mmCIF file of C-alpha atoms in Angstrom:
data_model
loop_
_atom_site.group_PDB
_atom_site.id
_atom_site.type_symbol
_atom_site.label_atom_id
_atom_site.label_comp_id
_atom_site.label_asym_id
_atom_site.label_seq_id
_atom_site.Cartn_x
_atom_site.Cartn_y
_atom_site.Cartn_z
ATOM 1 C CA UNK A 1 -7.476 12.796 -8.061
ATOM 2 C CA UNK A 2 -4.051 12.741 -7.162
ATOM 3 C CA UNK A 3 -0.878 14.046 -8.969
ATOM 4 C CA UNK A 4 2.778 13.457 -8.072
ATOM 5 C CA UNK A 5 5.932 11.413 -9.359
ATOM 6 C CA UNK A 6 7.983 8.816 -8.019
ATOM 7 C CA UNK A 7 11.776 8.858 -7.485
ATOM 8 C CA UNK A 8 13.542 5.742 -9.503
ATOM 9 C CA UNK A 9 15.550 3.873 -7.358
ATOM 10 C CA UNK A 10 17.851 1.488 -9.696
ATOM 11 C CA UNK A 11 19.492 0.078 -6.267
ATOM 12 C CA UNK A 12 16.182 -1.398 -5.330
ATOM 13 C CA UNK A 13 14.723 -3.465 -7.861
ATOM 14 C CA UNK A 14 11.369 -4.118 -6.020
ATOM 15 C CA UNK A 15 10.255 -0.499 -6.315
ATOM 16 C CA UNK A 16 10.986 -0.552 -10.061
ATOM 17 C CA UNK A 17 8.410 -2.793 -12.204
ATOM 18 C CA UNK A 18 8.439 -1.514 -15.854
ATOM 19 C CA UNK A 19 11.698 -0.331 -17.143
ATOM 20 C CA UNK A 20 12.544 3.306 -18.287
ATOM 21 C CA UNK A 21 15.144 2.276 -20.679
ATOM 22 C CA UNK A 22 12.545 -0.307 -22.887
ATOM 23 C CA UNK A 23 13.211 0.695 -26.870
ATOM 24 C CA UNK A 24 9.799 2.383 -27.493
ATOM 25 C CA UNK A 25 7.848 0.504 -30.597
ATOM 26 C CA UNK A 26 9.390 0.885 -33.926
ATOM 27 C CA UNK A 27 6.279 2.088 -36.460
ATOM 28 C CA UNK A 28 6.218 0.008 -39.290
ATOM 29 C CA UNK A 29 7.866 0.067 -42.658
ATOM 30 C CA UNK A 30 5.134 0.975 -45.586
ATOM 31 C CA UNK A 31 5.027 -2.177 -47.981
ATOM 32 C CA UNK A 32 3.673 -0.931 -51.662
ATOM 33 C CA UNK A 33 0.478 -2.088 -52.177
ATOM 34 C CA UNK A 34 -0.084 -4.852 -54.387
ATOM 35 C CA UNK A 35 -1.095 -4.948 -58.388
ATOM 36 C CA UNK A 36 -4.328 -4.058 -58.543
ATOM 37 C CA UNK A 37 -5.436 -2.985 -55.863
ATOM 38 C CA UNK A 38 -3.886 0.715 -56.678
ATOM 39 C CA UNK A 39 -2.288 3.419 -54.499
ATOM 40 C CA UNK A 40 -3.632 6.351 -53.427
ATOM 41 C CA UNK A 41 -6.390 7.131 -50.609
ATOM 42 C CA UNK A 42 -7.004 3.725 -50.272
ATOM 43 C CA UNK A 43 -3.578 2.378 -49.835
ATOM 44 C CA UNK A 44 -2.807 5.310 -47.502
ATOM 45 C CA UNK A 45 -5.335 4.143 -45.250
ATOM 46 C CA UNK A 46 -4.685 0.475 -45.236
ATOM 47 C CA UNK A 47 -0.564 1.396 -44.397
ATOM 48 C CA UNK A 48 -1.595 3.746 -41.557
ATOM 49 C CA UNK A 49 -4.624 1.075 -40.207
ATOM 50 C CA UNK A 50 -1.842 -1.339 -40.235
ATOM 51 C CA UNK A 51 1.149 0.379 -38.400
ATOM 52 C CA UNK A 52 -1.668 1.370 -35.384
ATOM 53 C CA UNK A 53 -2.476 -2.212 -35.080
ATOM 54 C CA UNK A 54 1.315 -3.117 -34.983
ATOM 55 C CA UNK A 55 1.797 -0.402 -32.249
ATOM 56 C CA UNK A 56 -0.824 -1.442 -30.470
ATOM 57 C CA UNK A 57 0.335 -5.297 -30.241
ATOM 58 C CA UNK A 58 3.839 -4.309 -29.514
ATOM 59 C CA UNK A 59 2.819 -1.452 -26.858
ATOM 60 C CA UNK A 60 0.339 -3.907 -24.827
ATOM 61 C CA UNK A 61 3.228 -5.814 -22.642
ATOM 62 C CA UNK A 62 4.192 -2.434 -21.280
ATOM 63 C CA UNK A 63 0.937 -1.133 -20.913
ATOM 64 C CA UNK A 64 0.143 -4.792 -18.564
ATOM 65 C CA UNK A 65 3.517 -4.273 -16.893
ATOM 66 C CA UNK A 66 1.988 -0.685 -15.376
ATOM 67 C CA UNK A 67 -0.993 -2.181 -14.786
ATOM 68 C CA UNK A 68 0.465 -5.273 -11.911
ATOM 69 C CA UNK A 69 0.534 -4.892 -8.606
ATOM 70 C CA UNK A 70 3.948 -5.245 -6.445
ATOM 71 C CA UNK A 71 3.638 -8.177 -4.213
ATOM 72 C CA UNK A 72 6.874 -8.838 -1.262
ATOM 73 C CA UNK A 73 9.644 -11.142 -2.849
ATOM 74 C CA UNK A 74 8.446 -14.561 -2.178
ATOM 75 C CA UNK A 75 9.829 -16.441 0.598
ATOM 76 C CA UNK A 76 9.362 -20.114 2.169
ATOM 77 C CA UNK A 77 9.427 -21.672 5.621
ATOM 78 C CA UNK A 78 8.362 -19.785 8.720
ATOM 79 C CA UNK A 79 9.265 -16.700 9.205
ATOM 80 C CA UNK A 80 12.102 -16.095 12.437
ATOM 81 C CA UNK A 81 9.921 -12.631 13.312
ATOM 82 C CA UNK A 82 6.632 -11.289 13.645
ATOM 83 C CA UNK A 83 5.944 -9.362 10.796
ATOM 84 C CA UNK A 84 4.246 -6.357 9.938
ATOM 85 C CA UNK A 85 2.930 -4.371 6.442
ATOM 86 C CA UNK A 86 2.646 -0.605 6.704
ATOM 87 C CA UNK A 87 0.320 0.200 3.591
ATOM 88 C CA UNK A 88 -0.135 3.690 3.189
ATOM 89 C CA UNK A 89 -2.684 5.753 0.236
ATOM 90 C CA UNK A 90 -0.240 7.561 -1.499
ATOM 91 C CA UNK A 91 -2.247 9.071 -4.127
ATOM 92 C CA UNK A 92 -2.446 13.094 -5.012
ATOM 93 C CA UNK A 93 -4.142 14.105 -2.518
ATOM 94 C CA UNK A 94 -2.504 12.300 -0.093
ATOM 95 C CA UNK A 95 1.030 14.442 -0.153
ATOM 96 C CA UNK A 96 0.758 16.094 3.341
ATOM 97 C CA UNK A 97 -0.494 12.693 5.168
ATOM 98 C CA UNK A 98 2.137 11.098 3.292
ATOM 99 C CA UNK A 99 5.007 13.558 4.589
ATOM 100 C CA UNK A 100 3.929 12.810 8.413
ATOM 101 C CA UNK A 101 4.159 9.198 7.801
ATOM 102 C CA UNK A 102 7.021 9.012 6.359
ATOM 103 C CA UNK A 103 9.226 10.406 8.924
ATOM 104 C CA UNK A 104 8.003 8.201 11.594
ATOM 105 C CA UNK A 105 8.263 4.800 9.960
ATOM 106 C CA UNK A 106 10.979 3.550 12.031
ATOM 107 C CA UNK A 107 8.739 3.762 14.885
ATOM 108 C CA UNK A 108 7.540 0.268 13.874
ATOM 109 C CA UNK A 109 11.100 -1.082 13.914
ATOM 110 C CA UNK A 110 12.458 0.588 16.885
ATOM 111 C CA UNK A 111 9.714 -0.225 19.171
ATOM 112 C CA UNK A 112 10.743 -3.489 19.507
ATOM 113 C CA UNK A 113 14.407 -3.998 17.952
ATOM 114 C CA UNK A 114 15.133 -6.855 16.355
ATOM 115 C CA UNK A 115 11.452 -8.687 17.363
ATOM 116 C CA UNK A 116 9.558 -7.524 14.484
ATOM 117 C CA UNK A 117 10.184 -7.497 11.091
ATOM 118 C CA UNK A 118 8.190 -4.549 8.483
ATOM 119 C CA UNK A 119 7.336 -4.519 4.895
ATOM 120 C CA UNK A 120 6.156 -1.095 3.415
ATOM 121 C CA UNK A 121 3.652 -1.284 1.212
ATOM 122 C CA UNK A 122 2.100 1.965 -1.121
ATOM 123 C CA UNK A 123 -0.545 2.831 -3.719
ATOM 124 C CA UNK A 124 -0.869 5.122 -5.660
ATOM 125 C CA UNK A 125 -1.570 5.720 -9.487
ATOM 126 C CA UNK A 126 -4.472 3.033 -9.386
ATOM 127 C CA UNK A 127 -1.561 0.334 -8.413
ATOM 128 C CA UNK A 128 0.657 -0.921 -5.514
ATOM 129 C CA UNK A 129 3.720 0.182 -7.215
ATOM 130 C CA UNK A 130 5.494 -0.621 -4.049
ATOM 131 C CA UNK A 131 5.749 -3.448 -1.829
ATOM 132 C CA UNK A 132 9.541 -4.243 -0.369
ATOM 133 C CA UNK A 133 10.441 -6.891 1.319
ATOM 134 C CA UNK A 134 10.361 -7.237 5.368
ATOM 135 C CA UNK A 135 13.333 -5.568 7.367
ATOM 136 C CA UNK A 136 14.323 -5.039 11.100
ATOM 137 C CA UNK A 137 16.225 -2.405 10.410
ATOM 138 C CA UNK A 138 14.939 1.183 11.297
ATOM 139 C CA UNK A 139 16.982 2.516 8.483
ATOM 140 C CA UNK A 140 16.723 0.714 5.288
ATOM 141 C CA UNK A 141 13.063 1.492 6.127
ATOM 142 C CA UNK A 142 13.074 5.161 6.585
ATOM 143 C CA UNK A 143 15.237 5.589 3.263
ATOM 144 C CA UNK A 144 13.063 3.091 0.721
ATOM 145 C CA UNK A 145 10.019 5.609 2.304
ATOM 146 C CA UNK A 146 12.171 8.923 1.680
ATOM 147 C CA UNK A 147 11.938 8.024 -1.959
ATOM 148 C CA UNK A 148 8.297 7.588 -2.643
ATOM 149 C CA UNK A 149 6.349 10.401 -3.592
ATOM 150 C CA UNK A 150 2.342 10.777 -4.230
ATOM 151 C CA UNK A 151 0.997 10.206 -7.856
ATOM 152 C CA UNK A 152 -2.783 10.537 -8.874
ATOM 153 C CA UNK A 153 -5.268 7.461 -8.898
ATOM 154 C CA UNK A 154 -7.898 5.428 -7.728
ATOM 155 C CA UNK A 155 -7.212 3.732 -4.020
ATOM 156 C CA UNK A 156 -5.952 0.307 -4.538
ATOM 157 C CA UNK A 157 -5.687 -1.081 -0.769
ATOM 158 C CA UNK A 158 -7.208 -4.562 -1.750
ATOM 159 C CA UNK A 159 -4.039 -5.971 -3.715
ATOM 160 C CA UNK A 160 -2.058 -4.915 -0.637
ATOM 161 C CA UNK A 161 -4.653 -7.058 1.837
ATOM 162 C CA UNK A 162 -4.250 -9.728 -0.598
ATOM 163 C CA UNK A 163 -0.717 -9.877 -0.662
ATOM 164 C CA UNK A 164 -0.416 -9.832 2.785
ATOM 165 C CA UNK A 165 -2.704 -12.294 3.423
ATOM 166 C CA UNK A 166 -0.221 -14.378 1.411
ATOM 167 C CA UNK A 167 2.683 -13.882 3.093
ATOM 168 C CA UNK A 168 4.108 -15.689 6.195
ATOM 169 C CA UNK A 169 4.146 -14.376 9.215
ATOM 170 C CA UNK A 170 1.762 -11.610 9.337
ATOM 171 C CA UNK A 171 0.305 -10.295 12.232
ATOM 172 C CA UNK A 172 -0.860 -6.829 11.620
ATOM 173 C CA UNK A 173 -1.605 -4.598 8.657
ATOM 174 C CA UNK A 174 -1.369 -1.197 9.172
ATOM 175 C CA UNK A 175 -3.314 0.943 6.852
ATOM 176 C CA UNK A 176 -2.894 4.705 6.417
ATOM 177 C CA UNK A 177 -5.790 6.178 4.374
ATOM 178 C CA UNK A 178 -8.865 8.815 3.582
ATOM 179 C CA UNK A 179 -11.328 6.877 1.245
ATOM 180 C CA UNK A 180 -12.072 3.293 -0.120
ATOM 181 C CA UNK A 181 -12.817 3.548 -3.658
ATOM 182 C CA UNK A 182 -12.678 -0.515 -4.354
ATOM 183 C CA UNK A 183 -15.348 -3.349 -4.132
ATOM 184 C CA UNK A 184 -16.849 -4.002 -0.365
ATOM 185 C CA UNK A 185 -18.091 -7.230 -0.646
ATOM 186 C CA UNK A 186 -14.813 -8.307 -1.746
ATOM 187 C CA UNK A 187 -12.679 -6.565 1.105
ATOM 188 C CA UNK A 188 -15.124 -8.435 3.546
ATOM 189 C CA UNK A 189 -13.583 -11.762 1.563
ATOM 190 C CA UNK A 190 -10.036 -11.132 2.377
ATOM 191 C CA UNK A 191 -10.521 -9.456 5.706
ATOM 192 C CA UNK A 192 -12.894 -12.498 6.379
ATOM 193 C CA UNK A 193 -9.531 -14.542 4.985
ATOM 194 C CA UNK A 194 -7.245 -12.183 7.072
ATOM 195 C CA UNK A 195 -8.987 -13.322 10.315
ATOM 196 C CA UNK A 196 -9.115 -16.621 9.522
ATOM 197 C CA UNK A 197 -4.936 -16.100 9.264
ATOM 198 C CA UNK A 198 -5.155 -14.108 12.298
ATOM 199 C CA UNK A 199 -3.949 -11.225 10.622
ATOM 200 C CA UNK A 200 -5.207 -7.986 12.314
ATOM 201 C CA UNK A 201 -6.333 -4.813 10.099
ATOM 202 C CA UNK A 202 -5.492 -1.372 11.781
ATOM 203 C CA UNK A 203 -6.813 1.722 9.554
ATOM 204 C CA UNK A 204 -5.621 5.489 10.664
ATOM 205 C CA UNK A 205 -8.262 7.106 9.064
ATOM 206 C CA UNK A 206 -7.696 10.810 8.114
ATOM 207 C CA UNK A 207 -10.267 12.897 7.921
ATOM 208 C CA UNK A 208 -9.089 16.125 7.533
ATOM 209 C CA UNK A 209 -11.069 16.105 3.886
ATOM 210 C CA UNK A 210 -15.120 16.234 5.126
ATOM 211 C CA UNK A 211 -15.476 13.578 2.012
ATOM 212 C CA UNK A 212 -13.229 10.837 3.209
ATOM 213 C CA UNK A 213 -15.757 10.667 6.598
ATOM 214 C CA UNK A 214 -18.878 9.185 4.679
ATOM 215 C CA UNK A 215 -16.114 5.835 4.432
ATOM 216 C CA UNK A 216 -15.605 5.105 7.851
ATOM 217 C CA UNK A 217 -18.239 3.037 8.475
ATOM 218 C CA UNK A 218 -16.585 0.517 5.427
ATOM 219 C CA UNK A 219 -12.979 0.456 7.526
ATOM 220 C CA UNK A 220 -14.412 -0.097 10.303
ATOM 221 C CA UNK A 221 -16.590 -3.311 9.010
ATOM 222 C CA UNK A 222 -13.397 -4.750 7.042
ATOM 223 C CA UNK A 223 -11.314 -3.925 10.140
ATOM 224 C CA UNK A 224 -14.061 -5.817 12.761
ATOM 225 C CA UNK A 225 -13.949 -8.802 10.619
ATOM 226 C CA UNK A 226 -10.302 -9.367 11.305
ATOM 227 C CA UNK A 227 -10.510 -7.981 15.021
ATOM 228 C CA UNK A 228 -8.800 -4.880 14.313
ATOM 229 C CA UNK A 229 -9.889 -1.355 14.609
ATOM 230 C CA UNK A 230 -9.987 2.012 12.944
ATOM 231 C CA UNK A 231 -7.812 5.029 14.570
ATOM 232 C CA UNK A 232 -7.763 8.693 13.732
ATOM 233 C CA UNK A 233 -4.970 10.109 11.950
ATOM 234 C CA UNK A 234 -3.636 13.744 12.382
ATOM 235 C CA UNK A 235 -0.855 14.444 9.811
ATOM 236 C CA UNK A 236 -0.130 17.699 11.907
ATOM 237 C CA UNK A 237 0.583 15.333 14.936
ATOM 238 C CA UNK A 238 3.903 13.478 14.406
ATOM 239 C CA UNK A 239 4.500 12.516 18.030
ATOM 240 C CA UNK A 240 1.044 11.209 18.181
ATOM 241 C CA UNK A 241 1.686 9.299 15.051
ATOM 242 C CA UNK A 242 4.954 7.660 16.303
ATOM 243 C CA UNK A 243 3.216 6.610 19.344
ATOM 244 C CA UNK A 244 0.735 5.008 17.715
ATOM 245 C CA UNK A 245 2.756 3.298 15.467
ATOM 246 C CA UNK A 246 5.017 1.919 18.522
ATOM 247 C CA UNK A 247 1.921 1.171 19.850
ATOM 248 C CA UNK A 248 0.812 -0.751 17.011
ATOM 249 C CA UNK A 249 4.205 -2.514 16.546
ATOM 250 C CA UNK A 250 4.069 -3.715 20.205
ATOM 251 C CA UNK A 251 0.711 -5.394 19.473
ATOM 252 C CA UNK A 252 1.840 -6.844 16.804
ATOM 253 C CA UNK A 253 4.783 -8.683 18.556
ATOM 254 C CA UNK A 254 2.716 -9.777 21.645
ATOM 255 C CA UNK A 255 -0.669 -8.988 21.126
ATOM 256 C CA UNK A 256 -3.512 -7.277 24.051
ATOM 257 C CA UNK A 257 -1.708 -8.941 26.209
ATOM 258 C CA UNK A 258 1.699 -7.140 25.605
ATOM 259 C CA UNK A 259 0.316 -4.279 24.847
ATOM 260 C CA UNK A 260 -1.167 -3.544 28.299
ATOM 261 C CA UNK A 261 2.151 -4.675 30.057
ATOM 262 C CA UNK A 262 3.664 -1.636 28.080
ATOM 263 C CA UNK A 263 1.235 0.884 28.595
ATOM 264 C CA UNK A 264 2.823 2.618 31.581
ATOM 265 C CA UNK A 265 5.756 3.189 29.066
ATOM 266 C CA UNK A 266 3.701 3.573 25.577
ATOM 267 C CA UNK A 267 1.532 6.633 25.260
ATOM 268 C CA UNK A 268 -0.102 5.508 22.612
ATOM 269 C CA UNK A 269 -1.048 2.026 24.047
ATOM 270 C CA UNK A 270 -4.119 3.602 25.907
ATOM 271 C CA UNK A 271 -5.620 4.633 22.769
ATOM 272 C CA UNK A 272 -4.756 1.580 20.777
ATOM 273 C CA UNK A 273 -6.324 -0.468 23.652
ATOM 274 C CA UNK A 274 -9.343 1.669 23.878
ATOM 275 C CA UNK A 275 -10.176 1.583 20.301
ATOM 276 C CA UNK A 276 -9.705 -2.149 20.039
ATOM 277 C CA UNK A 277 -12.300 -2.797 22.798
ATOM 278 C CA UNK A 278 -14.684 -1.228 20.042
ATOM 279 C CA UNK A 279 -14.346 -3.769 17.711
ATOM 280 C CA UNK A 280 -17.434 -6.044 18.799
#
């Protein structure tokens, strides 16, 4: 389980989905029971049976509203850019992982400026509550990360393969995670969907709880299937981190190919490369 809040941001509509300021449901008002059928017990019970089925109807928008998932704004045509989604598990338990990662987002963007667009993309009480839309800037990026926090729920990185299977553009998901708590045989569907897209899957797997090992044989078979790979993560290793990422970013501009032309000048590009070749 996982327990933490998340900041409102009312300049950035995409990170807020139900509204704080909705009228809460207004109870009923009692209607006297009609002649002959007396007052009492009885008609008690039938005024109070009928205001919790009114507050139930009213409530159930809201309660739908928390239950959607964030998708990026819809867009059409190609896209100018490569794109990228950085999906991170930002349940409870997650805090400390979540910290590291967030100060070395603009690695993505400032690997390769202005040749790769990012969208950030984060779960966390059983939703995606968060999914902006792409940027090249470094710093619109770093502050729409600075205000999520961690909040308690089930891992929900499905929606976010989904979504970015349905976007244009997408070259490379990058996944930041400890345990898959959703349906294999349908993450083999959309990673099976993702390659056919050639959309790569790249999970940094933390470890540091002994439970979230028993799931890294299922991201590595959903990252295979779309040619990706699976990469340790060390949230007490933030230059290691922002290499990767650059690493990763690189790749997904220019692919293998790229990647080893920059690996003189990427630390991280040996490791990316040598996890890759273990894809087969």
């Amino acid at each position: 389980m996982r327990v933490h809040t998340e900041a409102a941001m009312t300049d950035k509509p995409n990170f807020i989905l139900v509204p704080d300021d909705a009228p809460p449901p207004q109870p009923p008002v009692p209607v006297p029971p009609p002649r002959g059928q007396g007052g009492g017990l009885l008609a008690t019970l039938r005024t109070m049976a009928s205001g919790v089925i009114a507050a139930a109807t009213s409530a159930a928008p809201a309660v739908l509203a928390q239950l959607t998932h964030a998708e990026p704004p819809a867009d059409t045509g190609a896209p100018p850019r490569p794109r990228l989604v950085f999906a991170v598990d930002a349940t409870a338990s997650r805090e400390p992982a979540w910290a590291a990662a967030r100060r070395v987002t603009d690695a993505l963007v400032k690997a390769l400026p202005g040749e790769l667009d990012v969208a950030l993309a984060v779960h966390g009480g059983g939703r995606v509550h968060t999914f902006t839309s792409f940027t090249g800037n470094a710093n619109t990026l770093r502050d729409r990360a600075a205000g999520i926090t961690c909040v308690s729920g089930l891992t929900r990185l499905l929606p976010i393969l989904s979504a970015s299977v349905k976007a244009p553009g997408v070259r490379v998901v990058v996944y930041v995670g400890d345990v898959f708590e959703e349906s294999l045989a349908q993450g083999r569907q959309i990673a099976d969907s993702m390659a056919a897209r050639g959309t790569k899957l790249i999970v940094l797997h933390d470890t540091a709880d002994p439970a979230a090992r028993r799931d890294a044989e299922m991201f590595w078979d959903l990252a295979r299937r779309t040619g990706g790979c699976v990469l340790p993560f060390d949230a007490t290793a933030s230059d290691r981190l922002r290499d990767l990422l650059s690493a990763v970013a690189v790749y997904a501009v220019g692919g293998e190919k790229l990647l080893r032309e920059r690996r003189e000048a990427l630390p991280g590009a040996v490791a990316l490369l040598e996890h890759l070749g273990k894809r087969g």
